CSV table of C-alpha atoms in Angstrom, one decimal:
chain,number,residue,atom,x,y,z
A,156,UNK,CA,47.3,89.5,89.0
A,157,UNK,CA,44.7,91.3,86.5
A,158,UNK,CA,43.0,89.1,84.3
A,159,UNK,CA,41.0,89.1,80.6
A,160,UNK,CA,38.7,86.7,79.2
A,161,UNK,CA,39.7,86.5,75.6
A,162,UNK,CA,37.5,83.9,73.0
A,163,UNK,CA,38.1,80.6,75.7
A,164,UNK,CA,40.8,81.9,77.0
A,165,UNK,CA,42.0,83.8,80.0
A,166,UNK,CA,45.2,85.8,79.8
A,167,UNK,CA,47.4,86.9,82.5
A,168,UNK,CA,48.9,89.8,82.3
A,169,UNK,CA,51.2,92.7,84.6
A,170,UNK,CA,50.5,96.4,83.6
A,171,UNK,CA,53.1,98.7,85.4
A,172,UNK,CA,54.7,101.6,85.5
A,173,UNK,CA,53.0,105.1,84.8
A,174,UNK,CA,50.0,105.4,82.6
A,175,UNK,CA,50.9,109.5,81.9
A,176,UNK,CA,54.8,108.9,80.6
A,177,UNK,CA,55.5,110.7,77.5
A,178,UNK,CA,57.2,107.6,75.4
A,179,UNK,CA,54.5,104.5,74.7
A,180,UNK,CA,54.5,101.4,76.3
A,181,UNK,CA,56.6,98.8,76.1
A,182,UNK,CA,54.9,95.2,75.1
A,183,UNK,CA,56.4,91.7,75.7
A,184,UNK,CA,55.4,89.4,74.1
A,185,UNK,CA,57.4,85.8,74.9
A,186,UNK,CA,58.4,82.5,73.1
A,187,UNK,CA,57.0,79.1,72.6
A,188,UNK,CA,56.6,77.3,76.2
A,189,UNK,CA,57.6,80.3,78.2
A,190,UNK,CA,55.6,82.7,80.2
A,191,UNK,CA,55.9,86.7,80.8
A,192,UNK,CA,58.7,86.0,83.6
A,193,UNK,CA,61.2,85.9,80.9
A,194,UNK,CA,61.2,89.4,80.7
A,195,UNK,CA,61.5,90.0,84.5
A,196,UNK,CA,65.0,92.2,83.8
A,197,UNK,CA,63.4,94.4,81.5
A,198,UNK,CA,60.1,95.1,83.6
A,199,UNK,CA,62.2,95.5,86.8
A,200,UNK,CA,64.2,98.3,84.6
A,201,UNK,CA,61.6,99.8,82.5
A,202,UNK,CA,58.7,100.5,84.7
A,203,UNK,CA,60.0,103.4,86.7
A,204,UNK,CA,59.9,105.4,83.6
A,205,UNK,CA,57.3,103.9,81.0
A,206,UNK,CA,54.0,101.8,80.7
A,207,UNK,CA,55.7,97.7,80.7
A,208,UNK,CA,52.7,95.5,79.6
A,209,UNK,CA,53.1,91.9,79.5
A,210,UNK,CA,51.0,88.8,79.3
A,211,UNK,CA,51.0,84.6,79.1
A,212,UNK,CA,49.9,83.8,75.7
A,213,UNK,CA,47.1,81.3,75.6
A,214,UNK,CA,48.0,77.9,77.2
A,215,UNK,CA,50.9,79.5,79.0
A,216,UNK,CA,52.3,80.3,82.4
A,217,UNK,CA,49.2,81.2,84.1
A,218,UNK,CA,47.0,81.9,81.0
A,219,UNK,CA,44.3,79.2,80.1
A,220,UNK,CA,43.0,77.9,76.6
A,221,UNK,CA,43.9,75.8,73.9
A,222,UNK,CA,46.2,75.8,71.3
A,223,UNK,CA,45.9,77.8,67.7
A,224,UNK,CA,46.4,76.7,64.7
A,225,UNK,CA,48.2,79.9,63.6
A,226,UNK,CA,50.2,82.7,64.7
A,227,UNK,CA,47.7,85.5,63.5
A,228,UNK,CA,45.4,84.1,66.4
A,229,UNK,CA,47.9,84.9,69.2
A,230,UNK,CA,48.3,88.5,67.6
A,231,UNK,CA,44.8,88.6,67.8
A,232,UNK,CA,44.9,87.8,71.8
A,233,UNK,CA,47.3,90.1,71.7
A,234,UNK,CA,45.8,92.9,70.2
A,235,UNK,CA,42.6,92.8,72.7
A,236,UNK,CA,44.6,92.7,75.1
A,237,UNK,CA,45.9,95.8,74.7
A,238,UNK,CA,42.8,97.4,73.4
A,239,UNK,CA,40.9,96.5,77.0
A,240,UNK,CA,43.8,98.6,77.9
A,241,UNK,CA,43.3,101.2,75.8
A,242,UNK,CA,46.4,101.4,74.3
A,243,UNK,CA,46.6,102.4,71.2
A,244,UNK,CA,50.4,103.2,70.1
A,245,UNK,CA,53.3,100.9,71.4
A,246,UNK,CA,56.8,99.0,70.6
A,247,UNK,CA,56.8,95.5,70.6
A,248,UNK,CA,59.4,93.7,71.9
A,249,UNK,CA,58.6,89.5,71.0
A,250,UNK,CA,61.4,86.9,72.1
A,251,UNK,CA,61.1,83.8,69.3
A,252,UNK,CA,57.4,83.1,68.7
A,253,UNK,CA,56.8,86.0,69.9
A,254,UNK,CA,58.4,87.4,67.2
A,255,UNK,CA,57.0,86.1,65.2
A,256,UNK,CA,53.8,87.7,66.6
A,257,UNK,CA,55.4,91.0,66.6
A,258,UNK,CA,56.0,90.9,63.1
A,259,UNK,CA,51.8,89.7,62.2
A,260,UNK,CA,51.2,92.7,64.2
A,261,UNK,CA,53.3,95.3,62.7
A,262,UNK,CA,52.6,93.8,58.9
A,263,UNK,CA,48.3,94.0,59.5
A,264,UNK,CA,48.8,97.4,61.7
A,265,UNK,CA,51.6,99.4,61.4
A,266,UNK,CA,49.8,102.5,62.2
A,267,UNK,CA,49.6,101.3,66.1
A,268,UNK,CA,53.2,100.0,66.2
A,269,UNK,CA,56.0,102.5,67.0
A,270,UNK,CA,58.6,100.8,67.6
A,271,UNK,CA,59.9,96.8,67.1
A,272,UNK,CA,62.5,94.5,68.9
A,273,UNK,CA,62.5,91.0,67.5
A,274,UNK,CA,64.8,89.3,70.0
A,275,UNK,CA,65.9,85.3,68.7
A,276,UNK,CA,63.0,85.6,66.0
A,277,UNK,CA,62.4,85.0,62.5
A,278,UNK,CA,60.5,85.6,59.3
A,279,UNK,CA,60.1,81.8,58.0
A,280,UNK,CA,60.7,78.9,60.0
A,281,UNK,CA,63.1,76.3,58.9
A,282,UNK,CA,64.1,73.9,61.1
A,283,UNK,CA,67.8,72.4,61.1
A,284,UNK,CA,68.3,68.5,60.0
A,285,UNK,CA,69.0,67.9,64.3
A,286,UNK,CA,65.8,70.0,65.2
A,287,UNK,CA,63.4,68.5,62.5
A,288,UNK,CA,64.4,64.8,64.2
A,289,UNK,CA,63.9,65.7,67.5
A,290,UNK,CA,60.3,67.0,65.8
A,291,UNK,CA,59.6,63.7,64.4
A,292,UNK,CA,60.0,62.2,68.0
A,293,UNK,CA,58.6,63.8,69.7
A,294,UNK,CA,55.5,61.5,69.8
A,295,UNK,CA,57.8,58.7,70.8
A,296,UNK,CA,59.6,59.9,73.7
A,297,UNK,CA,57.7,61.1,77.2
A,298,UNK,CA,56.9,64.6,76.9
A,299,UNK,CA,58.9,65.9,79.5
A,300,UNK,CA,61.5,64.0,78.1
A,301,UNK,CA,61.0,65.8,74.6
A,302,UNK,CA,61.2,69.2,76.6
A,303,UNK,CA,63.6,69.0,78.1
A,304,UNK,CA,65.9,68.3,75.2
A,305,UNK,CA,64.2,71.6,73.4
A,306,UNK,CA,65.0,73.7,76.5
A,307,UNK,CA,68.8,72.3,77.2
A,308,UNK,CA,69.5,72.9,73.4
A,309,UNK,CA,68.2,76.6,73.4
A,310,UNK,CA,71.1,77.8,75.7
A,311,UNK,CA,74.4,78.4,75.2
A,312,UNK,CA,77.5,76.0,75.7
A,313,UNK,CA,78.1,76.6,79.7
A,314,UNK,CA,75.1,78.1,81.2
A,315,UNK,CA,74.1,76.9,84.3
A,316,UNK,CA,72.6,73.9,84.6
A,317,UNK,CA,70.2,74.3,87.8
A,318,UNK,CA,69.1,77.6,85.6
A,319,UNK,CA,68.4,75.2,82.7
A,320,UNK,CA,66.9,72.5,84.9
A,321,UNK,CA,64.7,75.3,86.4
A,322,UNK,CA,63.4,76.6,82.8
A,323,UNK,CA,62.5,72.5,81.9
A,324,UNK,CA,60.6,72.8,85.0
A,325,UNK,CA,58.2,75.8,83.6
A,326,UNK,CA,58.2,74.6,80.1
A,327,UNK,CA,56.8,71.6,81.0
A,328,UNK,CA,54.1,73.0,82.9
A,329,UNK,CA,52.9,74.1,79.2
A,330,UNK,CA,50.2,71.6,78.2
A,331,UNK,CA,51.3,68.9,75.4
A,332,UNK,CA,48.6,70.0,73.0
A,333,UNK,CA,49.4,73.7,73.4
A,334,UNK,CA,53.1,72.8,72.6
A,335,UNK,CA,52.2,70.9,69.5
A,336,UNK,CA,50.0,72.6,68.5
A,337,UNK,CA,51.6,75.9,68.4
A,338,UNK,CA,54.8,74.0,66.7
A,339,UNK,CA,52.3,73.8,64.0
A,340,UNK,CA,51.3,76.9,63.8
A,341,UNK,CA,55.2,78.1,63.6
A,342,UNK,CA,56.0,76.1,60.8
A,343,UNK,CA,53.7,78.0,58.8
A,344,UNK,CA,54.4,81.0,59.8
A,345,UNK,CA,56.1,82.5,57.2
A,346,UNK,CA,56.4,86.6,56.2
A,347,UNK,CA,60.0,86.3,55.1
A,348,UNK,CA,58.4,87.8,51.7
A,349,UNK,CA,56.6,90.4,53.1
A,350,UNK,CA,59.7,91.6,55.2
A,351,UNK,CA,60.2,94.8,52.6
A,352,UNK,CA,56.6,95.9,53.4
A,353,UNK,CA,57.8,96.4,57.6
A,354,UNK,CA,58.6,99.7,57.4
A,355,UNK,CA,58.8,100.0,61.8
A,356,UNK,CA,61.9,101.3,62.6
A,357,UNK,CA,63.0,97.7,64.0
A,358,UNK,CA,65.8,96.3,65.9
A,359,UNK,CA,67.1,92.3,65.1
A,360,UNK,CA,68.9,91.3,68.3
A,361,UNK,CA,70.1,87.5,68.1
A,362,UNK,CA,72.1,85.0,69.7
A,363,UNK,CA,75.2,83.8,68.0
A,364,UNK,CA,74.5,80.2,69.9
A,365,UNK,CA,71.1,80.0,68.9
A,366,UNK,CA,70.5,76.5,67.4
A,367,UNK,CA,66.9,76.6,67.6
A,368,UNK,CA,66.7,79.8,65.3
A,369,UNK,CA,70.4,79.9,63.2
A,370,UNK,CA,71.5,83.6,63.5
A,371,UNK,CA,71.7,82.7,59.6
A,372,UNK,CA,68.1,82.8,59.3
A,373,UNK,CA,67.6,86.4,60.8
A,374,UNK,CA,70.0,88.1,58.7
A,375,UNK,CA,68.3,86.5,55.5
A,376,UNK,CA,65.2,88.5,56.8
A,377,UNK,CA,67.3,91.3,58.0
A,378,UNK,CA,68.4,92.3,54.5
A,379,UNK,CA,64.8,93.1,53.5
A,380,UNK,CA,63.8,95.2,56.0
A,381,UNK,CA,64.0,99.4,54.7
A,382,UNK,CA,64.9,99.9,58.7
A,383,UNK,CA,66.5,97.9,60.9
A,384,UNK,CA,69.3,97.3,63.3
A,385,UNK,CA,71.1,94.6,63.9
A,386,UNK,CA,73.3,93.0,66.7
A,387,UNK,CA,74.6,90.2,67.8
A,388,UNK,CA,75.2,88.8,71.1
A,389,UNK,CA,77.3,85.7,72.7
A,390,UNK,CA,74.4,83.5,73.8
A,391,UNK,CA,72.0,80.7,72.7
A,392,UNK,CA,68.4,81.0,71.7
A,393,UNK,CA,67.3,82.4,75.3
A,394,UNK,CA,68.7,85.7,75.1
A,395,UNK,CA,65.9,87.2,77.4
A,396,UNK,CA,67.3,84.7,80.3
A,397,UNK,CA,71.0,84.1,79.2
A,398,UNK,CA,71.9,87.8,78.9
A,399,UNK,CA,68.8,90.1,80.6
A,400,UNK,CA,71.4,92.8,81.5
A,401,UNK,CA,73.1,93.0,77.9
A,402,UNK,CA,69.4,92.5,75.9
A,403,UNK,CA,67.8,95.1,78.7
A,404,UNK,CA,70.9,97.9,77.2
A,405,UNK,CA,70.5,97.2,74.1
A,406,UNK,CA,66.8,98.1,74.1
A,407,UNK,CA,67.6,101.6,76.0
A,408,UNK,CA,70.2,102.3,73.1
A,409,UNK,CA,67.3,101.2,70.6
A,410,UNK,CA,64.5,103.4,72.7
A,411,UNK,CA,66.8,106.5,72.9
A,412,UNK,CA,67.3,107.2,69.3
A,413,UNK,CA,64.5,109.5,68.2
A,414,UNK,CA,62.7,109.6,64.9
């Protein structure tokens, strides 16, 4: 389980797969109170073929440090990351937040990023009426309490529920002031403007169930974007978990077109 000290914190990350294949590596880059597991279809499928890099962002899974104020920061981790690697040229593939870190990347160095998959993400957060109540109390309620009712909205209508019990488990595990803090820091993210200036050949894959992130919101960045693809899939907000095999295809279709 390789390591890296990053400015207070220390990330976990996997690095698999061969370091002399001709197409880039693939990075994954996960949502708000996840961890790297959530792509565990797509490295089990990828790494015979290509470099599959992923990590716990700060706080996370089995990463240490405190929350940041703002998403650039977590690009940042990102990035040294995956310069201690040496890796200079990727595609980014970022579920949610980690989208939204996807998207800091590609806007401050486009140069390095190849290729981008924003699965469940967005350019500007706004939350729904339901979402921005459950916000408000979340200082009120006991904070398992308050994640577990973030986690059994993300999914779909019908998924099952000792999956869904499983995922409250792992999100809780995620310290209170990394959660809140980071919800801070995604409420102002917001590149919705800038979306013309992403010129990465970029694919927009979204749940039609997602609550958490209205697949209303990604189209409205969608139209902006000089090059990208978009599709839509019958799930909620955790695409990565809800439909591994269907998100894992739609990347190979994505990877396989050339130019």
């Amino acid at each position: 389980m390789p390591q890296l000290d990053v400015d207070g914190a220390v990330l976990t990350y996997d690095d698999e797969g061969p370091r002399d294949a001709v197409d880039v590596p693939l990075v994954f880059v996960h949502g708000w109170t996840a961890n790297r597991h959530r792509w565990d279809h797509q490295l089990e499928h990828f790494r015979t073929g290509r470099r599959v890099i992923r990590l716990d962002l700060r706080g996370h899974g089995e990463s240490t440090g405190a929350g940041v104020r703002t998403i650039a920061e977590l690009a940042t981790d990102v990035l040294a990351l995956l310069d201690h690697l040496g890796v200079e040229r990727f595609v980014l593939v970022g579920h949610s937040m980690g989208g939204m870190i996807s998207q800091t990347i590609a806007l401050a160095h486009p140069e390095r990023v190849e290729r981008m998959v924003l699965v469940n993400s967005i350019g500007r957060m706004t939350y729904s009426r339901g979402r921005g109540l459950l916000m408000a109390a979340s200082t009120l309620v006991p904070y398992k309490l308050f994640v577990a009712t973030n986690i059994q909205r993300a999914f779909a209508p019908g998924h099952p529920r000792e999956e869904i019990r499983e995922y409250i488990r792992s999100s809780a595990g995620t310290p209170r002031e990394v959660v809140m803090t980071l919800y801070g820091a995604m409420r102002a993210f917001d590149v919705l403007d800038r979306a013309g200036e992403i010129r990465t050949p970029t694919l927009m894959i979204h749940g039609y169930h997602d609550v958490q992130l209205p697949v209303r919101q990604m189209l409205r960045m969608a139209k902006d974007y000089p090059d990208a693809e978009v599709r839509i899939i019958d799930a909620g907000h955790e695409l990565p978990v809800e439909k591994p095999a269907e998100l894992t295809a739609a990347l190979d279709r994505f990877l396989a077109v050339k130019g």
